[in-house]
Short mmCIF file of C-alpha atoms in Angstrom, two decimals:
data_model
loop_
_atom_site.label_atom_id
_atom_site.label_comp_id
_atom_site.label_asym_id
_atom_site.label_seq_id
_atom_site.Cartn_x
_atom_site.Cartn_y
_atom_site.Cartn_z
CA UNK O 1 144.68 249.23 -41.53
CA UNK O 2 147.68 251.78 -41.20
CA UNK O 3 147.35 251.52 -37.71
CA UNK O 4 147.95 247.91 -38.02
CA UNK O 5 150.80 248.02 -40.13
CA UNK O 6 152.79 250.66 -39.24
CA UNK O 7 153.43 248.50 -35.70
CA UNK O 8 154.13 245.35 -37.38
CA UNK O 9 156.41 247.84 -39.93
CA UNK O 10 158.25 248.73 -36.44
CA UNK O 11 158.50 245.32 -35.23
CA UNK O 12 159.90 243.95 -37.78
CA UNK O 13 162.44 246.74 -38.02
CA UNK O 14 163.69 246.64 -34.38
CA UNK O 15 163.41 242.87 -33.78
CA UNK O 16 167.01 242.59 -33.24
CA UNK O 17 168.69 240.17 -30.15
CA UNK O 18 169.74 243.62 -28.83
CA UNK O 19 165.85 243.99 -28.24
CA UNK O 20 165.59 240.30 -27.22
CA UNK O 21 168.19 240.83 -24.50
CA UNK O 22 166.84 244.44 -23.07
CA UNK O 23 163.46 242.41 -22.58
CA UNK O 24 165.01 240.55 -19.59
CA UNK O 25 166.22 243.73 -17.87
CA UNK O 26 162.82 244.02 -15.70
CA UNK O 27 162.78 240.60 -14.80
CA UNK O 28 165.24 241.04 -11.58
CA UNK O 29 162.50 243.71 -10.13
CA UNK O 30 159.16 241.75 -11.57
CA UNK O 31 160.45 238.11 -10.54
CA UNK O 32 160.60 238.07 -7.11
CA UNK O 33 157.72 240.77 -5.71
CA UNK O 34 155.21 238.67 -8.18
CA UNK O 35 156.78 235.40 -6.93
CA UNK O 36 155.65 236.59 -3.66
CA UNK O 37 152.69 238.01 -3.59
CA UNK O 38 151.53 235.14 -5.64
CA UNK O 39 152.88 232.18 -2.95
CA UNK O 40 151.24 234.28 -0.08
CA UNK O 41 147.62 234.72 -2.20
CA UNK O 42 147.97 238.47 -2.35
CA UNK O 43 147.30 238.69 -5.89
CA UNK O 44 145.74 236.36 -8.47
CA UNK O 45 148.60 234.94 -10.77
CA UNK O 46 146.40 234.43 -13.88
CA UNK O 47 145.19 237.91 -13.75
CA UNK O 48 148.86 239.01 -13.09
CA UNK O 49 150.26 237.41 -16.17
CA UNK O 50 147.44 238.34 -18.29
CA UNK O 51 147.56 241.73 -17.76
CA UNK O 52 150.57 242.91 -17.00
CA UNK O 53 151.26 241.06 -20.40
CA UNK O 54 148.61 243.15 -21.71
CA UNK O 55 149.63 246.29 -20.98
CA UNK O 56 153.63 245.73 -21.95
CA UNK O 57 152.24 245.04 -25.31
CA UNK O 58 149.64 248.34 -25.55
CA UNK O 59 152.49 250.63 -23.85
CA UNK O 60 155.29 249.20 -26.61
CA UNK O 61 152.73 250.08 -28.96
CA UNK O 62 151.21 253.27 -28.28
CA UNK O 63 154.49 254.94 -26.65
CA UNK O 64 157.39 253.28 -29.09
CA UNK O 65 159.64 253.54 -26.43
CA UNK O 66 160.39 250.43 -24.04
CA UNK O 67 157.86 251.48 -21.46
CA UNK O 68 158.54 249.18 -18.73
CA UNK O 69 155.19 247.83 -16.40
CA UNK O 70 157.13 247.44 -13.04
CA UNK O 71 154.93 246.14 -9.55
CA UNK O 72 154.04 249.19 -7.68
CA UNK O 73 157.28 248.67 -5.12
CA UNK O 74 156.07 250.67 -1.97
CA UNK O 75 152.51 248.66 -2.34
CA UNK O 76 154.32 245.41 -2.52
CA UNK O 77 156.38 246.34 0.50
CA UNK O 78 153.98 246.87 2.29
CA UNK O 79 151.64 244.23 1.53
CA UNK O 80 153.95 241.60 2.10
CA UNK O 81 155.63 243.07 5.18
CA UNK O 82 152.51 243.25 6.72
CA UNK O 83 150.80 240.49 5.40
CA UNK O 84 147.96 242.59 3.87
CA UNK O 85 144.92 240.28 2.36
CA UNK O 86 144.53 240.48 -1.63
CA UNK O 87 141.47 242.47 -1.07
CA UNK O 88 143.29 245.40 0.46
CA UNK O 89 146.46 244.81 -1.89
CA UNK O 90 143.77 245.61 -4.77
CA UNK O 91 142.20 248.39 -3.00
CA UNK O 92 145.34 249.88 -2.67
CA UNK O 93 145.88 249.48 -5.78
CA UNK O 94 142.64 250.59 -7.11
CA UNK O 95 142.58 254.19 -5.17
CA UNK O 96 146.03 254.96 -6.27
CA UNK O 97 144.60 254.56 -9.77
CA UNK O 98 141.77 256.37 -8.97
CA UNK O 99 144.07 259.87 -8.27
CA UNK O 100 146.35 259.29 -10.78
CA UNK O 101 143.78 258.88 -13.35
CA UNK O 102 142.01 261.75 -11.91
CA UNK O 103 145.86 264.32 -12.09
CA UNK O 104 146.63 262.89 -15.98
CA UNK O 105 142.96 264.11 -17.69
CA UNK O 106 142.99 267.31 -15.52
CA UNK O 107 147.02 267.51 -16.26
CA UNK O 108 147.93 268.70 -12.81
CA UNK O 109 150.47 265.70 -12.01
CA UNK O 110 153.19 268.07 -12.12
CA UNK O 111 151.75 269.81 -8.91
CA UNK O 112 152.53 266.72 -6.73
CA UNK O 113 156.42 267.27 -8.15
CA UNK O 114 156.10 270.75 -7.35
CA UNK O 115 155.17 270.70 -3.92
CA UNK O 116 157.22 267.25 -3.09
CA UNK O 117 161.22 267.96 -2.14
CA UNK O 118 163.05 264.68 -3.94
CA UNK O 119 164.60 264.44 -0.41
CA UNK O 120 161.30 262.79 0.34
CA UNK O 121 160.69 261.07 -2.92
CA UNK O 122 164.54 259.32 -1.73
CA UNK O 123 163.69 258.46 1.27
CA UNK O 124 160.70 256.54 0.41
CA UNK O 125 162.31 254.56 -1.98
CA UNK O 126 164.83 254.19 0.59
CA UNK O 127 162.35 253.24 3.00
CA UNK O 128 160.36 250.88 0.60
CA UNK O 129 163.93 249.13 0.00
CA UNK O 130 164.87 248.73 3.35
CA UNK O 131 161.21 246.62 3.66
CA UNK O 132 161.88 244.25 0.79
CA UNK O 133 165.54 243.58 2.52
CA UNK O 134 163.77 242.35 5.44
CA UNK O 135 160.94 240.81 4.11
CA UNK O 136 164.20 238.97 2.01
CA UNK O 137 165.96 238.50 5.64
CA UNK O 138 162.60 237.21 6.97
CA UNK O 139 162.78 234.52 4.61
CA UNK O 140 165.54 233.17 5.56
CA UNK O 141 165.74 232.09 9.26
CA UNK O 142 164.58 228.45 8.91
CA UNK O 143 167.06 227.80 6.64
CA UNK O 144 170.15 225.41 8.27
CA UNK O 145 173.79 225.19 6.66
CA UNK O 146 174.13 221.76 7.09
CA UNK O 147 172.91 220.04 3.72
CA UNK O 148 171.03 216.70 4.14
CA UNK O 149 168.71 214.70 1.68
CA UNK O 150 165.65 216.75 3.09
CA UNK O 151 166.51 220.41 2.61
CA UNK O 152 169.61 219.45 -0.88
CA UNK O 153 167.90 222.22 -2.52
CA UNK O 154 166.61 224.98 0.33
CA UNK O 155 169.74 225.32 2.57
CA UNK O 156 172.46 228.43 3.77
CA UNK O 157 174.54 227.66 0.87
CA UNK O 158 172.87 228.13 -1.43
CA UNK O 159 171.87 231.86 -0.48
CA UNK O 160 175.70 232.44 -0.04
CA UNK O 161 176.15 231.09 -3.74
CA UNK O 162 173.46 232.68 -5.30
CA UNK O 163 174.45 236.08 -3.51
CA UNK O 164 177.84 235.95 -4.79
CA UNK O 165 176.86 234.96 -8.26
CA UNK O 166 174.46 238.13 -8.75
CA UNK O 167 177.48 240.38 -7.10
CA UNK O 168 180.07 238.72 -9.57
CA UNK O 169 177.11 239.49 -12.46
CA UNK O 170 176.52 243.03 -11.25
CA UNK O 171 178.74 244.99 -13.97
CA UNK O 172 177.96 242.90 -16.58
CA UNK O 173 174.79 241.81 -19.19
CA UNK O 174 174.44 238.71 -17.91
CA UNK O 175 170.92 238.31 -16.87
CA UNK O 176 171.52 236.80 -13.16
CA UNK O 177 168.09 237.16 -11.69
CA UNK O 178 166.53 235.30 -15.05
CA UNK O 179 169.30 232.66 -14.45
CA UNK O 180 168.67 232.56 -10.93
CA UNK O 181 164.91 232.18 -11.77
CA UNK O 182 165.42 229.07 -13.84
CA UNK O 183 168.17 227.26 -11.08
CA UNK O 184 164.91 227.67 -8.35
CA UNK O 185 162.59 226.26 -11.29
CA UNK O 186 164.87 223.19 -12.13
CA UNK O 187 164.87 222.88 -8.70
CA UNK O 188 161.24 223.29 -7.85
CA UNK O 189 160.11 220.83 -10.58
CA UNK O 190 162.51 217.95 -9.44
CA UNK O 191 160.95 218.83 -5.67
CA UNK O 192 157.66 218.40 -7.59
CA UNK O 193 157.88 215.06 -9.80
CA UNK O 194 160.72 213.84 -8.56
CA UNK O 195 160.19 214.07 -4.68
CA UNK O 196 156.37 214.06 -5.26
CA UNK O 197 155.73 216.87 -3.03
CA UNK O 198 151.83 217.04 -2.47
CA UNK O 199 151.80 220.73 -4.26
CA UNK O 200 149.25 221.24 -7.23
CA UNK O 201 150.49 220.43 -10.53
CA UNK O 202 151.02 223.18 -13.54
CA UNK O 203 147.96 222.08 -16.04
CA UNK O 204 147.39 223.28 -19.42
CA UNK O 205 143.53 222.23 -19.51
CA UNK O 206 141.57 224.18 -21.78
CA UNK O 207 143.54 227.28 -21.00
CA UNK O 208 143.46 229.54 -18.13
CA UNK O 209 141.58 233.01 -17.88
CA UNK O 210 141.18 236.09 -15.07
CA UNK O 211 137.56 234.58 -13.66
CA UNK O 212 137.79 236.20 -10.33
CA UNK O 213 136.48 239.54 -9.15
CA UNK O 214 137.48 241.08 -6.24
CA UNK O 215 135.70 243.94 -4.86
CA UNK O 216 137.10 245.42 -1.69
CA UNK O 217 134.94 246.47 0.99
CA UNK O 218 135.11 250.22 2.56
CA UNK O 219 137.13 248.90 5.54
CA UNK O 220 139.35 247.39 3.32
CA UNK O 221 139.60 250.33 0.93
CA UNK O 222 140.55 252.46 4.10
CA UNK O 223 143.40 249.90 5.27
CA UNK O 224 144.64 249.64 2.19
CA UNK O 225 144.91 253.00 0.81
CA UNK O 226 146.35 254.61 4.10
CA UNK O 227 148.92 251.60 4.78
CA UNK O 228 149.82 251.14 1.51
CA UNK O 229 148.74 253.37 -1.29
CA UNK O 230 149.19 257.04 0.24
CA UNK O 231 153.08 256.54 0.06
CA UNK O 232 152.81 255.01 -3.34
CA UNK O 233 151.16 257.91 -5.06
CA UNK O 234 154.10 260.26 -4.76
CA UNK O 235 156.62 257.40 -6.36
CA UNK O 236 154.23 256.85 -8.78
CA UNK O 237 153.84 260.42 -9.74
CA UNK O 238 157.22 261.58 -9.98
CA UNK O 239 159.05 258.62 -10.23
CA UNK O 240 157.90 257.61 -13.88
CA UNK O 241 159.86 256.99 -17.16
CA UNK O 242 159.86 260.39 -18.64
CA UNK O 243 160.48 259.27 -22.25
CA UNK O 244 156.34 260.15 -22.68
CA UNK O 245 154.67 263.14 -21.38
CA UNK O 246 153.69 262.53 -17.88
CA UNK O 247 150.10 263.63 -18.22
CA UNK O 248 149.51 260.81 -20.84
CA UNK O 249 151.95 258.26 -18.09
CA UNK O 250 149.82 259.19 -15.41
CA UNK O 251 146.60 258.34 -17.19
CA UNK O 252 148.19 254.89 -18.49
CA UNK O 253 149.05 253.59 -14.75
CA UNK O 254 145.38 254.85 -13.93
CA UNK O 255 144.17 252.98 -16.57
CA UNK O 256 145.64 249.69 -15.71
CA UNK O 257 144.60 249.44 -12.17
CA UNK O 258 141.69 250.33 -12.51
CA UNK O 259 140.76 247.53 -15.19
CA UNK O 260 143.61 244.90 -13.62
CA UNK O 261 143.11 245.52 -10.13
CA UNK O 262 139.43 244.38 -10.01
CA UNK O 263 140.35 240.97 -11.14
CA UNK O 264 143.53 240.48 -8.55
CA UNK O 265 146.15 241.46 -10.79
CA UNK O 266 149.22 242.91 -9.18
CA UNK O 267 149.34 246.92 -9.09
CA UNK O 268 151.90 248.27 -11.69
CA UNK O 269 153.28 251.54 -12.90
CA UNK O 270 155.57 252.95 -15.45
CA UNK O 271 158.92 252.87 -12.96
CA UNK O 272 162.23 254.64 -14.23
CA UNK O 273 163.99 251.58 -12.85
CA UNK O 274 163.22 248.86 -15.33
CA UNK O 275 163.28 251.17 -18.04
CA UNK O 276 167.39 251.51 -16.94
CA UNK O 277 167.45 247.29 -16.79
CA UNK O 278 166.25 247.01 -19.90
CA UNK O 279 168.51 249.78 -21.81
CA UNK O 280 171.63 247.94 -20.24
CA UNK O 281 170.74 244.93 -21.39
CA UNK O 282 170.02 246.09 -24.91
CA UNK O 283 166.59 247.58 -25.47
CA UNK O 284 166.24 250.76 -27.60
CA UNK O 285 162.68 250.51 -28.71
CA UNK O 286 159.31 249.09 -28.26
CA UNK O 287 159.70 245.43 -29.40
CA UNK O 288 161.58 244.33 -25.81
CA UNK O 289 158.43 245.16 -24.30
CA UNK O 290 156.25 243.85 -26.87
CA UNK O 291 158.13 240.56 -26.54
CA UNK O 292 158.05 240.40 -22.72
CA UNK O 293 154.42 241.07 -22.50
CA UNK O 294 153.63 238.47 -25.21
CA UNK O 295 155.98 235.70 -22.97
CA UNK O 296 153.48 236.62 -20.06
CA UNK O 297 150.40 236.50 -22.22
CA UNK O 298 151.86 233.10 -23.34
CA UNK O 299 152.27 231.86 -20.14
CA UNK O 300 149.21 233.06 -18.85
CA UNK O 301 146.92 231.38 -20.89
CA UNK O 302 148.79 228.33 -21.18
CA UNK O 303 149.18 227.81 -17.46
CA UNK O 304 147.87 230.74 -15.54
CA UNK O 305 147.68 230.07 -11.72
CA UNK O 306 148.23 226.47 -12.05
CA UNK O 307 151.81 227.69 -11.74
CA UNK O 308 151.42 228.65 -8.03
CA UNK O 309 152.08 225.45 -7.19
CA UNK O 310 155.45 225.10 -8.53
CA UNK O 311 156.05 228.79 -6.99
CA UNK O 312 155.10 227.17 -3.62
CA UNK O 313 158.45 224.35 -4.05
CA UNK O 314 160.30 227.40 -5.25
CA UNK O 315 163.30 227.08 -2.98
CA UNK O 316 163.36 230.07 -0.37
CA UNK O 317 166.97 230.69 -0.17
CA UNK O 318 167.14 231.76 -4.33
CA UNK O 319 163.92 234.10 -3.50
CA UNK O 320 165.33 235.59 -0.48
CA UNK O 321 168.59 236.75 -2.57
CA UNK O 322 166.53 237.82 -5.59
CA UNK O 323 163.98 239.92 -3.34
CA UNK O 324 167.17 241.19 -0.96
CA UNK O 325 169.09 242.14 -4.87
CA UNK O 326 165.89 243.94 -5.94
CA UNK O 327 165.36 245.94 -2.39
CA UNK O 328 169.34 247.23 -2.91
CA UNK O 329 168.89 248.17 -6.65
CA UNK O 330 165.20 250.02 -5.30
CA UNK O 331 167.66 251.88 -2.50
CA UNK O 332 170.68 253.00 -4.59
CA UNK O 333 167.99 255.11 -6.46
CA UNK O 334 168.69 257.36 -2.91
CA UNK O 335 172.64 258.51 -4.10
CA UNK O 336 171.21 260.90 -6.77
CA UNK O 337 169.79 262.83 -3.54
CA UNK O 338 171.91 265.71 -3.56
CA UNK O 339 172.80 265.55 -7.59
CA UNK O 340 170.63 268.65 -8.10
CA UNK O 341 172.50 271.18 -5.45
CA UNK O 342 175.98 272.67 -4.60
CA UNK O 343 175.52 274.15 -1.32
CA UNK O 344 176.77 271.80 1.26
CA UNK O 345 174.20 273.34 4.26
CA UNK O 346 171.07 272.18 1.59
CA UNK O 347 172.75 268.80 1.14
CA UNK O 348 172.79 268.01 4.94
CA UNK O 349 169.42 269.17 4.56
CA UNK O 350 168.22 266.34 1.88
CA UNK O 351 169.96 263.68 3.63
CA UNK O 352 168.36 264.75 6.86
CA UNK O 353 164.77 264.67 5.38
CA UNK O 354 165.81 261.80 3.61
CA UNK O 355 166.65 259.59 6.54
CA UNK O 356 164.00 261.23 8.43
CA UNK O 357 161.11 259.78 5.98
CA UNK O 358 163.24 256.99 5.75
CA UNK O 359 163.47 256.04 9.26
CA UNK O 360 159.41 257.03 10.08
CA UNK O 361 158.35 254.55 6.99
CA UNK O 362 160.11 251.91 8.46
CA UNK O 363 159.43 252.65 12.58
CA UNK O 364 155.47 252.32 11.19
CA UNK O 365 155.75 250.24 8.32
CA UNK O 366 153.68 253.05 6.99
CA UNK O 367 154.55 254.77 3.89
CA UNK O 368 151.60 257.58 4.50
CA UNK O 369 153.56 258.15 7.89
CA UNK O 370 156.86 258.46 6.14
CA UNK O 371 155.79 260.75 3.34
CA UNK O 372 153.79 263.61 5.95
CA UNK O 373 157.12 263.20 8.42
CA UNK O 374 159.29 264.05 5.53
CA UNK O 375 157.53 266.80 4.12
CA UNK O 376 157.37 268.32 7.72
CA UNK O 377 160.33 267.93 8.31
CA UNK O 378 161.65 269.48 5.09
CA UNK O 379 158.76 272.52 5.68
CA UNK O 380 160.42 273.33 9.36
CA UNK O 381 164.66 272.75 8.76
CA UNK O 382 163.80 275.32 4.94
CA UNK O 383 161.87 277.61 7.45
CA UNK O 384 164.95 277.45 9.67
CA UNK O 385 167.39 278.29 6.96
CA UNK O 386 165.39 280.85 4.70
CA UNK O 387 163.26 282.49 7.56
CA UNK O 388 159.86 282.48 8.02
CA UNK O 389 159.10 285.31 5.46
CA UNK O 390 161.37 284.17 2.56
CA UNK O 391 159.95 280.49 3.25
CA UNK O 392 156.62 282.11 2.64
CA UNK O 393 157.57 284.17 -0.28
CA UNK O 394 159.91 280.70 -2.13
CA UNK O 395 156.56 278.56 -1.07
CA UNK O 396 154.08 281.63 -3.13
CA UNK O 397 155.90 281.17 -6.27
CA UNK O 398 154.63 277.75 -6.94
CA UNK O 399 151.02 279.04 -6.95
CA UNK O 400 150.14 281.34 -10.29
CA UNK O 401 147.98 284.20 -8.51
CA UNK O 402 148.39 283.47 -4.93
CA UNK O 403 150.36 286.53 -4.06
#
């Protein structure tokens, strides 16, 4: 039973409100992508909650290190920019698994860093950001600044508020998205019982259980993978917390798509970016994780996708900030672009392949598009400023035994 005990031992150790507070620091990416998939039917909510929950416990557990389980951003993007159907949401999902699974056990994920200039890895996160900003911006059109008894709780003012709240919040450890979260909730429940909106009700019933398989056809395997998941796999590759070894990362994200994603659960990975949210808001070890995960277990058993109704009152104006706030945090990932170089004539270079991917994901809404533009783009401007021979010769070196 050492197994057993020597987590509980670790628990108890680190359960600290330090711990309690780092577990909210993911919540201001997780909120509102899972708030929207699940209101437009792209993923199944009980599934979500279940095992996402799931696997923030096991990753607490087996990597003792707050491992966060973030929505795979550049999927989501996509899927909701475009309106993609669950079945091609999971079959993104589900092939992206399938190669990342496949580069942990043979341990060749560090190839795909190798041969992938960050430039590129920038701009799609760039790129991917720019989509949830207008998928936020889409939002909020039907929205009217004059307040009347019909739209009290949906109006312009409200997204000017709740904007300048999260700014004045920025700096600090107050958890504004998780605030923000429960303003739309109040508000969505008196729009529920209150207002009697003809929305299904949250039940507890018996309790609530993934009970739906999805199984995407070749067609939708096809769309999905080159619309959504070929841009994902290079974020997902290099773009993981780096507190584990990679090999042993990359086999984790495999491993929970591939189980999750047949049920409708929303496609995660192991994203550097909630691992900083929850370290500034106090986590140093496992137990944040192990308590968020258990609050999602909790909550998906107890209510599961009963809760879409309430999501579906969920006034637009606090998603549309929260999604906009996530899409800027996704995009200042893009400053560190030229961190790694001195030479001014190679940092024109990045930010020219950077805007270049940039700019070609969003023209197609295509993240496959935007990763091969990039990475020709960087191949022809370092053939331009090494020559074609010592191009040839830096490009050799990367290969043991090809010259």
């Amino acid at each position: 039973m050492q197994f057993v005990r020597e987590p509980l031992h670790r628990f108890k150790k680190h359960l600290t409100l330090h711990e309690i507070s780092g577990s909210l620091g993911d919540l201001g990416t997780l909120l509102p992508i899972m708030m929207s998939l699940a209101i437009s039917g792209q993923i199944n909510l009980t599934s979500t909650l279940w095992f996402t929950g799931i696997w923030n416990i096991l990753s607490g557990v087996l990597f003792q290190v707050p491992v966060c389980v973030q929505p795979m951003k550049a999927i989501a993007a996509v899927v909701l920019t475009k309106n993609m159907p669950i079945q091609e949401n999971m079959a993104a999902g589900l092939s992206v698994a399938a190669f990342i699974t496949f580069l942990g056990i043979t341990r060749t994920v560090h190839l795909v860093g190798t041969f992938t200039p960050p430039a590129i890895i920038k701009g799609l996160q760039l790129g991917t950001a720019v989509q949830l900003i207008i998928k936020a911006h889409n939002l909020i059109p039907k929205l009217q600044w004059k307040i009347t008894a019909a739209n009290w709780s949906d109006n312009n003012t409200w997204v000017l508020l709740s904007f300048l709240f999260v700014v004045a919040c920025y700096r600090t450890k107050i958890p504004s998205a998780l605030i923000l979260f429960l303003i739309g909730l109040i508000f969505a429940l008196v729009l529920m019982f209150a207002e009697g909106r003809d929305v299904p009700h949250p039940s507890v019933g018996g309790g609530h259980y993934p009970d739906t398989i999805i199984v995407p056809s070749p067609e939708e395997f096809k769309n999905g993978f080159l619309n959504a998941g070929l841009g994902q796999l290079p974020l997902t590759t290099l773009n993981s917390d780096h507190h584990a070894k990679t090999s042993h990362v990359a086999v984790s994200v495999g491993m929970m798509n591939l189980i999750g994603c047949w049920f409708g659960a929303m496609p995660v990975c192991h994203g550097s970016g909630g691992l900083a949210g929850q370290y500034r808001f106090g986590a140093r070890s496992e137990v944040s994780v192990i308590l968020l995960g258990a609050c999602k277990l909790f909550l998906g058993i107890l209510f599961g996708g009963s809760l879409v109704g309430l999501l579906q009152v969920f006034p637009t104006s606090i998603l549309a900030v929260m999604l906009f706030i996530s899409g800027i945090e996704l995009g200042c990932a893009a400053r560190s672009v030229n961190d790694l170089t001195d030479d001014e004539y190679r940092k024109r270079e990045n930010f020219t392949v950077m805007l270049l991917t940039t700019g070609s994901l969003v023209a197609y809404s295509n993240d496959g598009i935007g990763f091969c533009a990039g990475l020709v783009s960087a191949a022809l401007l370092s053939m331009q400023r090494l020559g074609l021979r010592e191009w040839y010769l830096e490009i050799s070196h990367f290969i043991p035994g090809y010259l």
